[in-house]
Coordinates of C-alpha atoms in Angstrom, one line a residue:
M264 CA 179.0 -79.2 5.3
T265 CA 178.7 -76.7 8.1
T266 CA 175.9 -74.1 7.6
T267 CA 175.9 -70.5 8.8
S268 CA 173.3 -71.3 11.5
E269 CA 175.5 -74.1 12.9
R270 CA 178.6 -71.8 13.0
V271 CA 176.6 -69.1 14.7
A272 CA 175.2 -71.5 17.3
G273 CA 178.7 -72.9 18.1
S274 CA 180.1 -69.4 18.7
R275 CA 177.9 -68.7 21.7
A276 CA 180.3 -70.2 24.2
R277 CA 183.0 -67.8 23.2
Q278 CA 183.5 -65.0 25.7
A279 CA 182.4 -61.6 24.4
S280 CA 184.8 -58.8 23.8
Q281 CA 184.9 -56.0 26.5
R282 CA 184.3 -53.6 23.6
V283 CA 180.7 -54.9 23.5
S284 CA 178.5 -52.8 25.7
Q285 CA 175.2 -54.4 24.8
S286 CA 174.3 -57.9 23.4
V287 CA 171.5 -60.4 23.7
F288 CA 173.7 -63.2 22.2
D289 CA 175.9 -64.5 25.1
G290 CA 173.5 -67.4 25.8
S291 CA 172.9 -66.5 29.5
R292 CA 169.5 -66.7 31.2
L293 CA 167.2 -63.7 31.0
R294 CA 165.2 -62.1 33.8
V295 CA 162.3 -59.9 32.7
V296 CA 160.6 -57.6 35.1
L297 CA 157.3 -56.0 34.3
L298 CA 156.0 -53.2 36.5
V299 CA 152.2 -52.8 36.2
D300 CA 149.9 -50.0 37.5
V301 CA 146.3 -51.4 37.6
Y302 CA 143.2 -49.2 37.6
D303 CA 141.5 -48.9 41.0
G304 CA 139.0 -51.6 41.4
A305 CA 140.3 -53.7 38.5
Q306 CA 142.6 -56.0 40.5
Q307 CA 140.4 -59.1 40.1
Q308 CA 140.0 -58.5 36.4
F309 CA 143.7 -58.1 36.1
L310 CA 144.4 -61.3 38.0
E311 CA 142.0 -63.3 35.7
A312 CA 143.6 -61.8 32.6
Y313 CA 147.1 -62.7 33.9
E314 CA 146.0 -66.3 34.6
Q315 CA 144.9 -66.6 31.0
L316 CA 148.2 -65.1 29.8
C317 CA 150.5 -67.2 31.9
N318 CA 148.7 -70.4 30.7
Q319 CA 149.5 -69.4 27.1
V320 CA 153.1 -68.2 27.7
A321 CA 154.0 -71.4 29.5
S322 CA 154.1 -73.2 26.1
V323 CA 156.3 -70.5 24.5
P324 CA 159.8 -72.0 23.6
G325 CA 162.5 -70.7 25.9
H326 CA 160.1 -69.7 28.8
V327 CA 161.2 -71.1 32.2
S328 CA 158.9 -69.6 34.9
D329 CA 157.1 -66.5 36.0
Q330 CA 155.8 -64.9 39.2
L331 CA 153.0 -62.4 39.9
C332 CA 153.4 -60.2 42.9
Q333 CA 151.2 -57.5 44.5
S334 CA 152.5 -54.5 46.4
I335 CA 152.0 -54.7 50.2
E336 CA 151.8 -50.9 50.2
N337 CA 149.7 -50.1 47.2
P338 CA 147.3 -52.8 45.9
S339 CA 147.2 -51.1 42.4
Q340 CA 150.9 -51.8 41.9
W341 CA 151.9 -55.3 40.6
L342 CA 155.1 -56.9 39.6
I343 CA 155.4 -59.7 37.0
T344 CA 158.8 -61.5 36.8
S345 CA 159.7 -64.2 34.3
E346 CA 162.8 -66.2 33.5
W347 CA 163.8 -67.3 30.0
E348 CA 166.6 -69.6 28.8
S349 CA 168.2 -66.7 27.0
A350 CA 167.2 -63.4 25.4
P351 CA 166.6 -64.4 21.8
P352 CA 163.5 -66.6 22.4
F353 CA 162.0 -63.9 24.6
L354 CA 162.6 -61.2 22.0
A355 CA 161.1 -63.4 19.3
W356 CA 158.0 -63.8 21.4
V357 CA 157.5 -60.3 22.8
N358 CA 157.9 -58.8 19.3
S359 CA 155.4 -61.2 17.7
E360 CA 151.8 -60.7 16.6
E361 CA 151.1 -63.6 18.9
H362 CA 152.2 -61.5 21.9
V363 CA 150.1 -58.6 20.8
A364 CA 147.0 -60.8 20.8
M365 CA 148.0 -62.4 24.2
V366 CA 148.3 -59.2 26.1
E367 CA 145.2 -57.5 24.7
P368 CA 142.9 -58.6 27.6
L369 CA 145.2 -56.7 30.0
H370 CA 144.7 -53.3 28.4
S371 CA 141.3 -52.5 29.8
C372 CA 142.5 -52.9 33.4
V373 CA 146.1 -51.6 33.2
R374 CA 146.9 -47.9 33.5
D375 CA 150.6 -48.1 32.8
T376 CA 153.4 -50.7 32.4
R377 CA 157.2 -50.7 32.3
S378 CA 159.3 -53.6 31.1
L379 CA 162.9 -54.2 32.2
R380 CA 165.2 -57.0 30.9
F381 CA 168.3 -58.3 32.6
H382 CA 170.9 -61.0 31.9
V383 CA 171.6 -63.1 35.0
V384 CA 175.2 -62.5 36.0
R385 CA 175.4 -64.0 39.5
E386 CA 173.0 -65.8 41.9
T387 CA 173.1 -67.2 45.4
G388 CA 174.3 -70.7 46.0
G389 CA 178.1 -70.2 45.5
P390 CA 180.1 -69.4 42.5
A391 CA 179.5 -71.3 39.3
T392 CA 182.4 -73.1 37.7
G393 CA 182.9 -75.6 34.9
A394 CA 179.9 -77.7 34.0
D395 CA 177.8 -76.1 36.7
R396 CA 178.3 -72.7 35.0
A397 CA 177.3 -74.1 31.6
E398 CA 174.2 -75.5 33.1
R399 CA 173.2 -72.3 35.0
R400 CA 174.1 -70.2 32.0
L401 CA 175.1 -67.1 33.8
Q402 CA 176.6 -64.1 32.0
S403 CA 180.3 -64.5 32.1
S404 CA 181.2 -61.0 33.1
P405 CA 179.4 -57.6 33.4
R406 CA 179.1 -55.4 30.4
I407 CA 181.0 -52.1 30.4
G408 CA 178.4 -49.7 29.1
D409 CA 178.7 -46.1 27.9
G410 CA 175.5 -44.8 29.5
V411 CA 173.6 -44.6 26.2
I412 CA 170.4 -46.5 25.5
R413 CA 169.8 -47.3 21.8
H414 CA 166.4 -48.0 20.3
A415 CA 164.7 -47.7 16.9
L416 CA 161.3 -47.6 15.3
T417 CA 160.4 -48.8 11.8
F418 CA 157.3 -48.6 9.7
T419 CA 156.4 -48.6 6.0
V420 CA 154.7 -45.9 3.9
K421 CA 152.5 -46.3 0.8
P422 CA 154.6 -46.9 -2.4
G423 CA 154.9 -43.7 -4.3
S424 CA 154.9 -41.4 -1.2
E425 CA 158.5 -41.9 -0.3
E426 CA 159.7 -38.5 -1.4
I427 CA 156.9 -36.7 0.3
V428 CA 157.5 -38.6 3.6
A429 CA 161.2 -38.0 3.4
K430 CA 160.7 -34.2 3.1
I431 CA 158.2 -34.2 6.0
L432 CA 160.6 -36.1 8.2
A433 CA 163.6 -33.9 7.3
D434 CA 161.9 -30.5 7.7
Y435 CA 161.0 -30.2 11.4
A436 CA 162.4 -28.4 14.4
S437 CA 164.4 -30.6 16.8
P438 CA 162.7 -31.1 20.2
E439 CA 164.3 -29.9 23.4
P440 CA 167.0 -32.4 24.1
Q441 CA 166.9 -32.2 27.9
V442 CA 164.0 -34.3 29.2
D443 CA 164.6 -34.0 32.9
D444 CA 167.4 -33.9 35.4
T445 CA 168.6 -37.4 34.5
T446 CA 167.5 -37.9 30.9
R447 CA 168.7 -36.3 27.7
L448 CA 168.2 -37.0 23.9
C449 CA 171.7 -37.5 22.4
R450 CA 171.1 -38.3 18.7
T451 CA 168.3 -39.1 16.2
S452 CA 169.2 -40.7 12.9
L453 CA 166.5 -41.3 10.3
F454 CA 166.9 -43.4 7.2
M455 CA 164.7 -44.8 4.4
H456 CA 165.1 -47.9 2.2
G457 CA 162.4 -48.0 -0.4
N458 CA 159.2 -47.4 1.5
R459 CA 160.6 -48.5 4.9
V460 CA 161.4 -45.8 7.5
V461 CA 163.8 -46.4 10.3
R462 CA 164.3 -43.9 13.1
A463 CA 167.1 -44.7 15.5
I464 CA 167.6 -42.7 18.8
E465 CA 170.3 -42.6 21.4
V466 CA 169.3 -41.5 24.9
R467 CA 171.3 -40.9 28.1
G468 CA 169.1 -41.7 31.0
D469 CA 165.6 -43.3 30.8
L470 CA 164.3 -44.4 27.4
L471 CA 160.6 -44.4 28.3
S472 CA 160.8 -40.9 29.7
A473 CA 162.6 -39.7 26.5
L474 CA 160.0 -41.3 24.2
R475 CA 157.1 -39.8 26.1
H476 CA 158.9 -36.4 26.1
V477 CA 159.4 -36.5 22.3
S478 CA 155.8 -37.6 21.7
R479 CA 154.5 -34.6 23.5
Q480 CA 156.5 -32.0 21.5
P481 CA 154.2 -29.9 19.2
E482 CA 156.7 -30.1 16.3
V483 CA 156.9 -33.9 16.5
R484 CA 153.1 -34.3 16.8
A485 CA 152.7 -32.1 13.7
V486 CA 155.1 -34.4 11.8
E487 CA 153.4 -37.5 12.9
E488 CA 150.0 -36.2 11.9
A489 CA 151.4 -35.1 8.5
I490 CA 152.7 -38.6 7.6
N491 CA 149.6 -40.4 8.8
P492 CA 147.8 -40.4 5.4
H493 CA 150.9 -42.0 3.8
L494 CA 151.3 -44.9 6.3
E495 CA 150.6 -48.5 5.2
Q496 CA 149.3 -49.3 8.7
D497 CA 146.5 -46.9 9.8
R498 CA 146.9 -45.3 13.2
D499 CA 145.2 -42.6 15.3
L500 CA 147.7 -41.1 17.8
N501 CA 144.8 -39.5 19.7
D502 CA 143.4 -43.0 20.4
P503 CA 145.7 -44.6 23.1
E504 CA 144.9 -48.1 22.0
S505 CA 145.6 -47.4 18.3
A506 CA 148.9 -45.6 19.3
R507 CA 149.9 -48.5 21.5
V508 CA 149.4 -51.1 18.9
F509 CA 151.2 -49.1 16.2
F510 CA 154.3 -48.4 18.3
T511 CA 154.4 -51.9 19.7
R512 CA 154.6 -53.2 16.1
A513 CA 157.0 -50.4 15.1
A514 CA 159.5 -51.2 17.9
L515 CA 162.9 -52.3 16.5
P516 CA 165.1 -53.3 19.5
A517 CA 168.8 -52.9 19.6
V518 CA 170.3 -56.4 20.1
H519 CA 174.0 -55.7 19.9
H520 CA 176.3 -52.7 20.2
V521 CA 180.1 -52.6 19.9
T522 CA 182.5 -49.6 19.9
A523 CA 186.0 -49.9 18.5
E524 CA 186.9 -46.3 19.2
R525 CA 185.2 -43.5 21.1
M526 CA 185.7 -40.5 18.9
D527 CA 186.8 -39.9 15.3
A528 CA 186.1 -36.6 13.5
Q529 CA 186.2 -38.5 10.1
A530 CA 183.5 -41.0 11.1
E531 CA 180.3 -40.9 9.0
R532 CA 177.0 -42.6 10.0
Y533 CA 175.3 -45.0 7.7
A534 CA 172.4 -47.6 8.0
L535 CA 172.2 -50.9 6.2
Y536 CA 168.9 -52.8 5.7
Y537 CA 169.2 -56.6 5.4
P538 CA 166.0 -58.2 4.0
T539 CA 166.3 -61.7 5.5
R540 CA 164.9 -65.0 4.4
A541 CA 162.0 -66.5 6.3
D542 CA 162.8 -67.0 10.0
G543 CA 166.4 -65.9 9.4
G544 CA 166.4 -62.5 11.2
M545 CA 167.8 -63.6 14.5
K546 CA 170.5 -65.8 12.9
L547 CA 171.6 -63.0 10.7
A548 CA 171.7 -60.5 13.6
E549 CA 173.8 -62.9 15.6
L550 CA 176.2 -63.5 12.7
L551 CA 176.6 -59.7 12.1
A552 CA 177.2 -59.2 15.9
R553 CA 180.0 -61.8 15.9
Q554 CA 181.6 -60.3 12.9
D555 CA 181.4 -56.8 14.3
E556 CA 182.8 -58.0 17.6
A557 CA 185.8 -59.5 15.9
A558 CA 186.3 -56.4 13.7
A559 CA 186.3 -54.1 16.7
D560 CA 189.7 -55.5 17.7
D561 CA 191.1 -55.1 14.1
P562 CA 192.7 -51.6 13.8
R563 CA 192.3 -51.9 10.0
S564 CA 188.5 -52.0 10.2
P565 CA 186.9 -48.8 9.0
V566 CA 183.8 -49.5 11.2
L567 CA 184.2 -47.7 14.5
R568 CA 180.8 -48.4 16.0
S569 CA 178.0 -50.7 15.1
T570 CA 174.5 -51.1 16.5
I571 CA 172.3 -54.0 15.2
F572 CA 168.5 -53.7 15.5
Q573 CA 166.4 -56.8 14.8
R574 CA 162.7 -57.7 14.9
D575 CA 161.4 -60.8 13.2
D576 CA 162.9 -60.8 9.7
C577 CA 163.8 -57.1 9.8
V578 CA 167.5 -56.4 10.5
V579 CA 169.1 -53.0 10.4
R580 CA 172.8 -52.2 11.1
L581 CA 173.7 -48.7 12.1
I582 CA 177.5 -48.1 11.6
D583 CA 179.9 -45.2 12.0
V584 CA 182.6 -45.5 9.3
R585 CA 186.0 -43.9 9.2
G586 CA 186.5 -42.1 5.9
G587 CA 183.1 -42.8 4.5
L588 CA 181.4 -45.9 3.0
E589 CA 182.7 -45.5 -0.6
A590 CA 186.3 -45.9 0.6
A591 CA 185.7 -48.9 2.8
D592 CA 186.2 -52.5 2.0
P593 CA 182.7 -53.7 1.0
G594 CA 183.0 -56.9 3.1
Q595 CA 184.0 -55.1 6.2
A596 CA 181.3 -52.4 5.7
L597 CA 178.6 -55.0 5.0
G598 CA 179.7 -57.1 8.0
L599 CA 179.6 -60.2 5.9
S600 CA 182.7 -61.2 3.9
D601 CA 181.3 -64.4 2.4
P602 CA 178.8 -64.0 -0.5
G603 CA 177.5 -67.5 0.4
Q604 CA 176.4 -66.2 3.8
V605 CA 174.6 -63.3 2.2
A606 CA 172.8 -65.6 -0.2
E607 CA 171.9 -68.1 2.5
L608 CA 170.4 -65.6 5.0
T609 CA 169.2 -62.6 2.9
T610 CA 167.5 -61.8 -0.4
L611 CA 170.0 -59.1 -1.4
E612 CA 171.0 -61.3 -4.4
D613 CA 167.9 -62.0 -6.4
D614 CA 169.2 -62.6 -9.9
A615 CA 171.5 -65.1 -11.6
A616 CA 173.6 -62.4 -13.2
G617 CA 174.8 -61.1 -9.8
A618 CA 175.8 -64.6 -8.7
S619 CA 178.3 -64.8 -11.6
A620 CA 180.3 -61.7 -10.6
S621 CA 183.5 -61.7 -8.7
K622 CA 183.5 -62.0 -4.9
D623 CA 184.4 -58.3 -4.4
G624 CA 181.9 -57.4 -7.1
R625 CA 179.1 -59.3 -5.4
L626 CA 179.9 -57.8 -2.0
A627 CA 179.9 -54.3 -3.4
R628 CA 176.5 -55.1 -5.1
F629 CA 175.1 -56.3 -1.8
L630 CA 176.4 -53.3 0.1
E631 CA 174.8 -50.9 -2.4
R632 CA 171.4 -52.8 -2.2
A633 CA 171.5 -52.8 1.6
R634 CA 172.4 -49.1 2.0
M635 CA 169.7 -46.9 3.3
D636 CA 169.1 -43.3 2.3
L637 CA 169.9 -40.7 5.0
V638 CA 166.9 -38.4 5.8
T639 CA 168.3 -36.6 8.8
D640 CA 171.0 -37.1 11.5
R641 CA 170.7 -34.8 14.4
R642 CA 172.9 -34.5 17.5
S643 CA 172.1 -32.5 20.6
P644 CA 174.7 -30.1 22.0
D645 CA 177.1 -31.8 24.4
A646 CA 175.8 -35.2 23.5

């Protein structure tokens, strides 16, 4: 019997559709670049902290190598580069509590950091062909992007406070969308599923600049302060370390985006939350990505755009649906047409009664359980 995980693993060799502008699932090597600004006089402390960190990360599955470089012009500027077998093992590590603990010694000597992640497309030594290409694991072709960066944050609130939090998050003035000459906020979509909040943003330009711009807006700070008493994880946004830890844990990276069509006036935005079984988050995200990739070439599919966000066992799929979710085929909307796949990878079916229903009935039931409640969906002018 072939399991879902085996089918997903075997699909990695297939060339990705050109409709996919972003994906971590093509199996190619990953190059991570970390730009670090060290406090004046703290260079030796930083070097010692790095030595400790690199000894720990060397044993992380998927890690290949790393380098530490110091600027020849400004001794406070450092560059850490690392190579990974592929993106999924890096993301699994960088989003883990283990990583949070590993990097803690760096905080006292680092003023600022910036992380960049790249798939390896080409390298010196001649073109890769056949078995050589498979061994070198280069990205087969460059992605054709749309200039938009997608990111999400997720956190949970205390049970019983959901209505209060939803009202707070819905009733605020939108921040100025223009960040600077090159960066603009395009869209913010906020959803809830039970006591879980997911805020997805779309940015044209620089994501970090946009996040910092939003965090400085008085109306946004007021909202963040208002929901503080209702959060399950305490935080103090006036304390840089507390804020850093909270937003590190709240980060929900986009791992796949596909666009079937550019514009459709009838498209409506929805979010689906997939509670996964233990250690099944990455497998489920990859399966959903492959399904959406295939559906993008199907003119009958009502899903026009799909973005998959994943961190550990939290998987969220943001979809734009032609004609609304109620009129869509439940399997196409859910991204999983086999109830067995849903049962294997998620906990959406948690009772025997549901398992006895028809296939379409089970899929419709899964879709309803996965559907998140819309709190607000805001687009900036000319986005």
